PDB file of C-alpha atoms in Angstrom:
ATOM      1  CA  UNK A   7       6.574  14.846 -10.126  1.00  0.00           C
ATOM      2  CA  UNK A   8       2.995  15.463  -9.106  1.00  0.00           C
ATOM      3  CA  UNK A   9       2.373  19.005  -7.922  1.00  0.00           C
ATOM      4  CA  UNK A  10       0.039  19.994  -5.086  1.00  0.00           C
ATOM      5  CA  UNK A  11      -1.691  23.378  -5.188  1.00  0.00           C
ATOM      6  CA  UNK A  12      -0.942  25.801  -2.386  1.00  0.00           C
ATOM      7  CA  UNK A  13      -2.685  28.996  -1.375  1.00  0.00           C
ATOM      8  CA  UNK A  14       0.154  30.035   0.906  1.00  0.00           C
ATOM      9  CA  UNK A  15       1.822  33.088  -0.600  1.00  0.00           C
ATOM     10  CA  UNK A  16       3.143  36.491   0.357  1.00  0.00           C
ATOM     11  CA  UNK A  17      -0.316  38.087   0.473  1.00  0.00           C
ATOM     12  CA  UNK A  18      -2.131  35.098   2.010  1.00  0.00           C
ATOM     13  CA  UNK A  19       0.306  33.560   4.463  1.00  0.00           C
ATOM     14  CA  UNK A  20      -0.389  30.366   6.456  1.00  0.00           C
ATOM     15  CA  UNK A  21       1.481  28.589   9.238  1.00  0.00           C
ATOM     16  CA  UNK A  22       3.752  25.655   8.644  1.00  0.00           C
ATOM     17  CA  UNK A  23       5.646  23.527  11.132  1.00  0.00           C
ATOM     18  CA  UNK A  24       8.872  25.311  11.940  1.00  0.00           C
ATOM     19  CA  UNK A  25      12.079  23.443  10.966  1.00  0.00           C
ATOM     20  CA  UNK A  26      14.141  25.962  12.953  1.00  0.00           C
ATOM     21  CA  UNK A  27      12.376  24.978  16.179  1.00  0.00           C
ATOM     22  CA  UNK A  28      11.912  21.272  15.638  1.00  0.00           C
ATOM     23  CA  UNK A  29      14.173  18.776  17.354  1.00  0.00           C
ATOM     24  CA  UNK A  30      12.396  15.609  16.335  1.00  0.00           C
ATOM     25  CA  UNK A  31      14.414  12.816  14.807  1.00  0.00           C
ATOM     26  CA  UNK A  32      12.382  12.350  11.642  1.00  0.00           C
ATOM     27  CA  UNK A  33      11.528  14.784   8.875  1.00  0.00           C
ATOM     28  CA  UNK A  34       9.257  17.676   7.931  1.00  0.00           C
ATOM     29  CA  UNK A  35       7.744  17.177   4.481  1.00  0.00           C
ATOM     30  CA  UNK A  36       4.954  18.498   2.227  1.00  0.00           C
ATOM     31  CA  UNK A  37       6.036  22.096   2.610  1.00  0.00           C
ATOM     32  CA  UNK A  38       6.679  21.578   6.336  1.00  0.00           C
ATOM     33  CA  UNK A  39       3.054  20.655   7.014  1.00  0.00           C
ATOM     34  CA  UNK A  40       3.771  16.986   7.857  1.00  0.00           C
ATOM     35  CA  UNK A  41       6.051  15.871  10.679  1.00  0.00           C
ATOM     36  CA  UNK A  42       7.256  12.327  11.330  1.00  0.00           C
ATOM     37  CA  UNK A  43       9.416  10.892  14.105  1.00  0.00           C
ATOM     38  CA  UNK A  44      11.327   7.640  14.336  1.00  0.00           C
ATOM     39  CA  UNK A  45      11.100   4.905  16.965  1.00  0.00           C
ATOM     40  CA  UNK A  46      13.426   6.619  19.407  1.00  0.00           C
ATOM     41  CA  UNK A  47      11.155   6.903  22.479  1.00  0.00           C
ATOM     42  CA  UNK A  48      12.031  10.568  23.051  1.00  0.00           C
ATOM     43  CA  UNK A  49       9.587  13.425  23.663  1.00  0.00           C
ATOM     44  CA  UNK A  50       9.486  15.832  20.716  1.00  0.00           C
ATOM     45  CA  UNK A  51       7.533  19.054  20.261  1.00  0.00           C
ATOM     46  CA  UNK A  52       7.298  20.967  16.998  1.00  0.00           C
ATOM     47  CA  UNK A  53       6.060  24.545  16.915  1.00  0.00           C
ATOM     48  CA  UNK A  54       4.442  26.465  14.080  1.00  0.00           C
ATOM     49  CA  UNK A  55       5.883  29.466  12.256  1.00  0.00           C
ATOM     50  CA  UNK A  56       3.092  31.949  13.064  1.00  0.00           C
ATOM     51  CA  UNK A  57       1.787  32.777  16.529  1.00  0.00           C
ATOM     52  CA  UNK A  58      -1.387  34.341  17.888  1.00  0.00           C
ATOM     53  CA  UNK A  59      -1.701  37.220  20.324  1.00  0.00           C
ATOM     54  CA  UNK A  60      -5.247  38.437  19.623  1.00  0.00           C
ATOM     55  CA  UNK A  61      -8.176  37.104  17.610  1.00  0.00           C
ATOM     56  CA  UNK A  62      -9.877  33.766  16.970  1.00  0.00           C
ATOM     57  CA  UNK A  63      -8.172  30.924  15.082  1.00  0.00           C
ATOM     58  CA  UNK A  64      -8.951  27.445  13.804  1.00  0.00           C
ATOM     59  CA  UNK A  65      -6.576  24.765  12.478  1.00  0.00           C
ATOM     60  CA  UNK A  66      -6.523  20.996  12.393  1.00  0.00           C
ATOM     61  CA  UNK A  67      -4.159  18.070  12.409  1.00  0.00           C
ATOM     62  CA  UNK A  68      -4.573  14.575  11.016  1.00  0.00           C
ATOM     63  CA  UNK A  69      -2.989  11.873  13.128  1.00  0.00           C
ATOM     64  CA  UNK A  70      -1.492   9.885  10.270  1.00  0.00           C
ATOM     65  CA  UNK A  71       0.335   7.585  12.713  1.00  0.00           C
ATOM     66  CA  UNK A  72      -0.572   7.799  16.366  1.00  0.00           C
ATOM     67  CA  UNK A  73       2.636   6.409  17.878  1.00  0.00           C
ATOM     68  CA  UNK A  74       2.294   6.953  21.617  1.00  0.00           C
ATOM     69  CA  UNK A  75       1.650   9.890  23.949  1.00  0.00           C
ATOM     70  CA  UNK A  76       0.869  12.258  21.108  1.00  0.00           C
ATOM     71  CA  UNK A  77      -0.936  15.575  21.471  1.00  0.00           C
ATOM     72  CA  UNK A  78      -1.971  18.794  19.751  1.00  0.00           C
ATOM     73  CA  UNK A  79      -2.587  22.293  21.054  1.00  0.00           C
ATOM     74  CA  UNK A  80      -0.696  25.487  21.765  1.00  0.00           C
ATOM     75  CA  UNK A  81       2.545  26.512  23.440  1.00  0.00           C
ATOM     76  CA  UNK A  82       3.703  29.956  24.448  1.00  0.00           C
ATOM     77  CA  UNK A  83       6.498  31.438  22.370  1.00  0.00           C
ATOM     78  CA  UNK A  84       8.806  31.331  25.393  1.00  0.00           C
ATOM     79  CA  UNK A  85       8.879  27.532  25.052  1.00  0.00           C
ATOM     80  CA  UNK A  86      10.727  27.795  21.726  1.00  0.00           C
ATOM     81  CA  UNK A  87      14.020  28.682  23.405  1.00  0.00           C
ATOM     82  CA  UNK A  88      16.700  26.339  24.695  1.00  0.00           C
ATOM     83  CA  UNK A  89      15.921  22.621  24.714  1.00  0.00           C
ATOM     84  CA  UNK A  90      12.159  23.040  25.064  1.00  0.00           C
ATOM     85  CA  UNK A  91      11.582  21.978  21.454  1.00  0.00           C
ATOM     86  CA  UNK A  92      12.773  18.540  22.469  1.00  0.00           C
ATOM     87  CA  UNK A  93      10.202  18.290  25.249  1.00  0.00           C
ATOM     88  CA  UNK A  94       6.666  17.254  26.071  1.00  0.00           C
ATOM     89  CA  UNK A  95       5.192  20.712  25.437  1.00  0.00           C
ATOM     90  CA  UNK A  96       2.004  20.500  27.562  1.00  0.00           C
ATOM     91  CA  UNK A  97       4.163  19.892  30.645  1.00  0.00           C
ATOM     92  CA  UNK A  98       5.826  23.271  30.110  1.00  0.00           C
ATOM     93  CA  UNK A  99       4.564  26.641  31.308  1.00  0.00           C
ATOM     94  CA  UNK A 100       2.158  27.944  28.676  1.00  0.00           C
ATOM     95  CA  UNK A 101       1.497  24.514  27.126  1.00  0.00           C
ATOM     96  CA  UNK A 102      -2.076  23.290  26.478  1.00  0.00           C
ATOM     97  CA  UNK A 103      -2.892  20.018  24.702  1.00  0.00           C
ATOM     98  CA  UNK A 104      -5.559  17.440  23.858  1.00  0.00           C
ATOM     99  CA  UNK A 105      -3.859  14.044  23.969  1.00  0.00           C
ATOM    100  CA  UNK A 106      -4.547  10.739  22.219  1.00  0.00           C
ATOM    101  CA  UNK A 107      -5.694   9.127  25.475  1.00  0.00           C
ATOM    102  CA  UNK A 108      -8.575  11.609  25.712  1.00  0.00           C
ATOM    103  CA  UNK A 109      -7.158  13.800  28.460  1.00  0.00           C
ATOM    104  CA  UNK A 110      -6.313  17.467  28.402  1.00  0.00           C
ATOM    105  CA  UNK A 111      -2.955  18.559  29.744  1.00  0.00           C
ATOM    106  CA  UNK A 112      -1.742  21.938  30.978  1.00  0.00           C
ATOM    107  CA  UNK A 113       1.664  22.256  32.614  1.00  0.00           C
ATOM    108  CA  UNK A 114       1.646  18.547  33.407  1.00  0.00           C
ATOM    109  CA  UNK A 115      -1.785  18.586  35.062  1.00  0.00           C
ATOM    110  CA  UNK A 116      -3.953  16.040  33.238  1.00  0.00           C
ATOM    111  CA  UNK A 117      -7.719  15.609  33.507  1.00  0.00           C
ATOM    112  CA  UNK A 118     -10.460  13.755  31.651  1.00  0.00           C
ATOM    113  CA  UNK A 119     -11.715  15.693  28.642  1.00  0.00           C
ATOM    114  CA  UNK A 120     -12.844  13.958  25.440  1.00  0.00           C
ATOM    115  CA  UNK A 121     -12.699  10.803  23.358  1.00  0.00           C
ATOM    116  CA  UNK A 122      -9.473   8.995  22.633  1.00  0.00           C
ATOM    117  CA  UNK A 123      -8.114   9.330  19.107  1.00  0.00           C
ATOM    118  CA  UNK A 124      -5.892   7.227  16.895  1.00  0.00           C
ATOM    119  CA  UNK A 125      -4.436   6.832  13.414  1.00  0.00           C
ATOM    120  CA  UNK A 126      -6.638   8.506  10.807  1.00  0.00           C
ATOM    121  CA  UNK A 127      -8.503  10.831  13.168  1.00  0.00           C
ATOM    122  CA  UNK A 128      -8.621  14.579  12.554  1.00  0.00           C
ATOM    123  CA  UNK A 129      -8.359  16.941  15.526  1.00  0.00           C
ATOM    124  CA  UNK A 130      -9.684  20.482  15.186  1.00  0.00           C
ATOM    125  CA  UNK A 131      -8.365  23.311  17.366  1.00  0.00           C
ATOM    126  CA  UNK A 132     -10.318  26.508  18.060  1.00  0.00           C
ATOM    127  CA  UNK A 133      -8.390  29.155  19.981  1.00  0.00           C
ATOM    128  CA  UNK A 134      -9.696  32.516  21.175  1.00  0.00           C
ATOM    129  CA  UNK A 135      -6.405  34.229  21.969  1.00  0.00           C
ATOM    130  CA  UNK A 136      -8.085  37.495  22.940  1.00  0.00           C
ATOM    131  CA  UNK A 137     -10.063  35.937  25.796  1.00  0.00           C
ATOM    132  CA  UNK A 138      -7.827  32.942  26.540  1.00  0.00           C
ATOM    133  CA  UNK A 139     -10.159  30.037  25.703  1.00  0.00           C
ATOM    134  CA  UNK A 140      -9.702  26.847  23.689  1.00  0.00           C
ATOM    135  CA  UNK A 141     -11.815  23.970  22.310  1.00  0.00           C
ATOM    136  CA  UNK A 142     -11.022  20.765  20.388  1.00  0.00           C
ATOM    137  CA  UNK A 143     -12.956  18.539  18.005  1.00  0.00           C
ATOM    138  CA  UNK A 144     -12.451  14.966  16.858  1.00  0.00           C
ATOM    139  CA  UNK A 145     -13.576  14.139  13.303  1.00  0.00           C
ATOM    140  CA  UNK A 146     -15.896  17.150  13.306  1.00  0.00           C
ATOM    141  CA  UNK A 147     -17.462  16.500  16.731  1.00  0.00           C
ATOM    142  CA  UNK A 148     -16.631  19.116  19.355  1.00  0.00           C
ATOM    143  CA  UNK A 149     -15.503  17.441  22.547  1.00  0.00           C
ATOM    144  CA  UNK A 150     -16.938  17.774  26.044  1.00  0.00           C
ATOM    145  CA  UNK A 151     -20.402  18.509  24.538  1.00  0.00           C
ATOM    146  CA  UNK A 152     -19.296  21.868  23.121  1.00  0.00           C
ATOM    147  CA  UNK A 153     -21.110  23.270  20.079  1.00  0.00           C
ATOM    148  CA  UNK A 154     -20.009  25.507  17.243  1.00  0.00           C
ATOM    149  CA  UNK A 155     -22.627  28.078  18.324  1.00  0.00           C
ATOM    150  CA  UNK A 156     -21.219  28.426  21.826  1.00  0.00           C
ATOM    151  CA  UNK A 157     -17.665  28.545  20.516  1.00  0.00           C
ATOM    152  CA  UNK A 158     -18.641  31.370  18.144  1.00  0.00           C
ATOM    153  CA  UNK A 159     -20.393  33.162  21.014  1.00  0.00           C
ATOM    154  CA  UNK A 160     -17.425  32.677  23.356  1.00  0.00           C
ATOM    155  CA  UNK A 161     -19.412  30.594  25.842  1.00  0.00           C
ATOM    156  CA  UNK A 162     -16.878  28.616  27.860  1.00  0.00           C
ATOM    157  CA  UNK A 163     -18.967  26.103  29.854  1.00  0.00           C
ATOM    158  CA  UNK A 164     -17.691  23.198  27.732  1.00  0.00           C
ATOM    159  CA  UNK A 165     -14.301  24.581  26.722  1.00  0.00           C
ATOM    160  CA  UNK A 166     -11.157  22.519  27.160  1.00  0.00           C
ATOM    161  CA  UNK A 167      -9.252  25.462  28.634  1.00  0.00           C
ATOM    162  CA  UNK A 168     -10.274  28.857  29.968  1.00  0.00           C
ATOM    163  CA  UNK A 169      -8.287  31.628  31.598  1.00  0.00           C
ATOM    164  CA  UNK A 170      -5.262  31.130  29.342  1.00  0.00           C
ATOM    165  CA  UNK A 171      -2.872  34.025  29.975  1.00  0.00           C
ATOM    166  CA  UNK A 172      -3.270  36.581  27.197  1.00  0.00           C
ATOM    167  CA  UNK A 173      -0.061  38.567  27.671  1.00  0.00           C
ATOM    168  CA  UNK A 174       2.067  36.389  25.398  1.00  0.00           C
ATOM    169  CA  UNK A 175       2.076  34.818  21.932  1.00  0.00           C
ATOM    170  CA  UNK A 176       0.926  31.225  21.407  1.00  0.00           C
ATOM    171  CA  UNK A 177       1.973  28.859  18.628  1.00  0.00           C
ATOM    172  CA  UNK A 178       0.035  25.874  17.282  1.00  0.00           C
ATOM    173  CA  UNK A 179       2.131  22.918  18.437  1.00  0.00           C
ATOM    174  CA  UNK A 180       2.165  19.124  18.141  1.00  0.00           C
ATOM    175  CA  UNK A 181       4.041  16.545  20.168  1.00  0.00           C
ATOM    176  CA  UNK A 182       5.546  13.262  19.065  1.00  0.00           C
ATOM    177  CA  UNK A 183       6.793  10.143  20.787  1.00  0.00           C
ATOM    178  CA  UNK A 184       7.955   6.996  19.033  1.00  0.00           C
ATOM    179  CA  UNK A 185       6.735   6.560  15.426  1.00  0.00           C
ATOM    180  CA  UNK A 186       4.278   9.448  15.254  1.00  0.00           C
ATOM    181  CA  UNK A 187       3.144  11.419  12.197  1.00  0.00           C
ATOM    182  CA  UNK A 188       1.039  14.586  12.203  1.00  0.00           C
ATOM    183  CA  UNK A 189      -0.159  16.238   9.000  1.00  0.00           C
ATOM    184  CA  UNK A 190      -1.427  19.774   9.483  1.00  0.00           C
ATOM    185  CA  UNK A 191      -4.039  21.887   7.702  1.00  0.00           C
ATOM    186  CA  UNK A 192      -3.353  25.514   8.565  1.00  0.00           C
ATOM    187  CA  UNK A 193      -5.568  26.793   5.741  1.00  0.00           C
ATOM    188  CA  UNK A 194      -4.242  25.223   2.560  1.00  0.00           C
ATOM    189  CA  UNK A 195      -6.951  22.577   2.570  1.00  0.00           C
ATOM    190  CA  UNK A 196      -4.599  19.593   2.348  1.00  0.00           C
ATOM    191  CA  UNK A 197      -3.313  16.909   4.675  1.00  0.00           C
ATOM    192  CA  UNK A 198      -0.018  16.181   3.010  1.00  0.00           C
ATOM    193  CA  UNK A 199      -0.996  15.827  -0.655  1.00  0.00           C
ATOM    194  CA  UNK A 200      -4.612  14.784   0.026  1.00  0.00           C
ATOM    195  CA  UNK A 201      -7.289  17.453  -0.327  1.00  0.00           C
ATOM    196  CA  UNK A 202      -9.543  17.889   2.687  1.00  0.00           C
ATOM    197  CA  UNK A 203     -13.009  16.765   1.623  1.00  0.00           C
ATOM    198  CA  UNK A 204     -14.543  15.735   4.969  1.00  0.00           C
ATOM    199  CA  UNK A 205     -13.879  15.568   8.696  1.00  0.00           C
ATOM    200  CA  UNK A 206     -12.120  12.256   8.092  1.00  0.00           C
ATOM    201  CA  UNK A 207     -10.145  13.104   4.923  1.00  0.00           C
TER     202      UNK A 207
END
């Protein structure tokens, strides 16, 4: 078959979606960087394999099929236990998401945030786990009028979330509901088998 290059190795290790903490009804493919769910109308959350406790991180997800009620963000490691992996992660304690309807959601509290997104859009996630702040972009445009300069400087006036508790570990997380597909770029530079060449690869 056709091979896809990967830079994920023992000395340069990237996240993948975690098959051990994934209760969705579909499949994880492309080295566990793509997740797909069936038309079962059940909330599903899939966590990543590597968490953050300190430092600044960036990753992105391509919404290959938007389904309904999808979202991307972070969840605290405590949410991986029990049945939480089969849940709507931003409604849980320690869950923070940017959803396809343009709202941000933390522990079930939703508020207006950015543009809606749909099939083919790429959502960027910038997380400062040391200071507890988070921003999101859509197709290369930072939402809520944020800029890359203020994100780099740690200015939080236009952040999606501030004051995120910093005494735990957070995992990049995506949620699914009814025919949804996310393809993640945690550093390999691919969405599935397609090389990332632009903000709308």
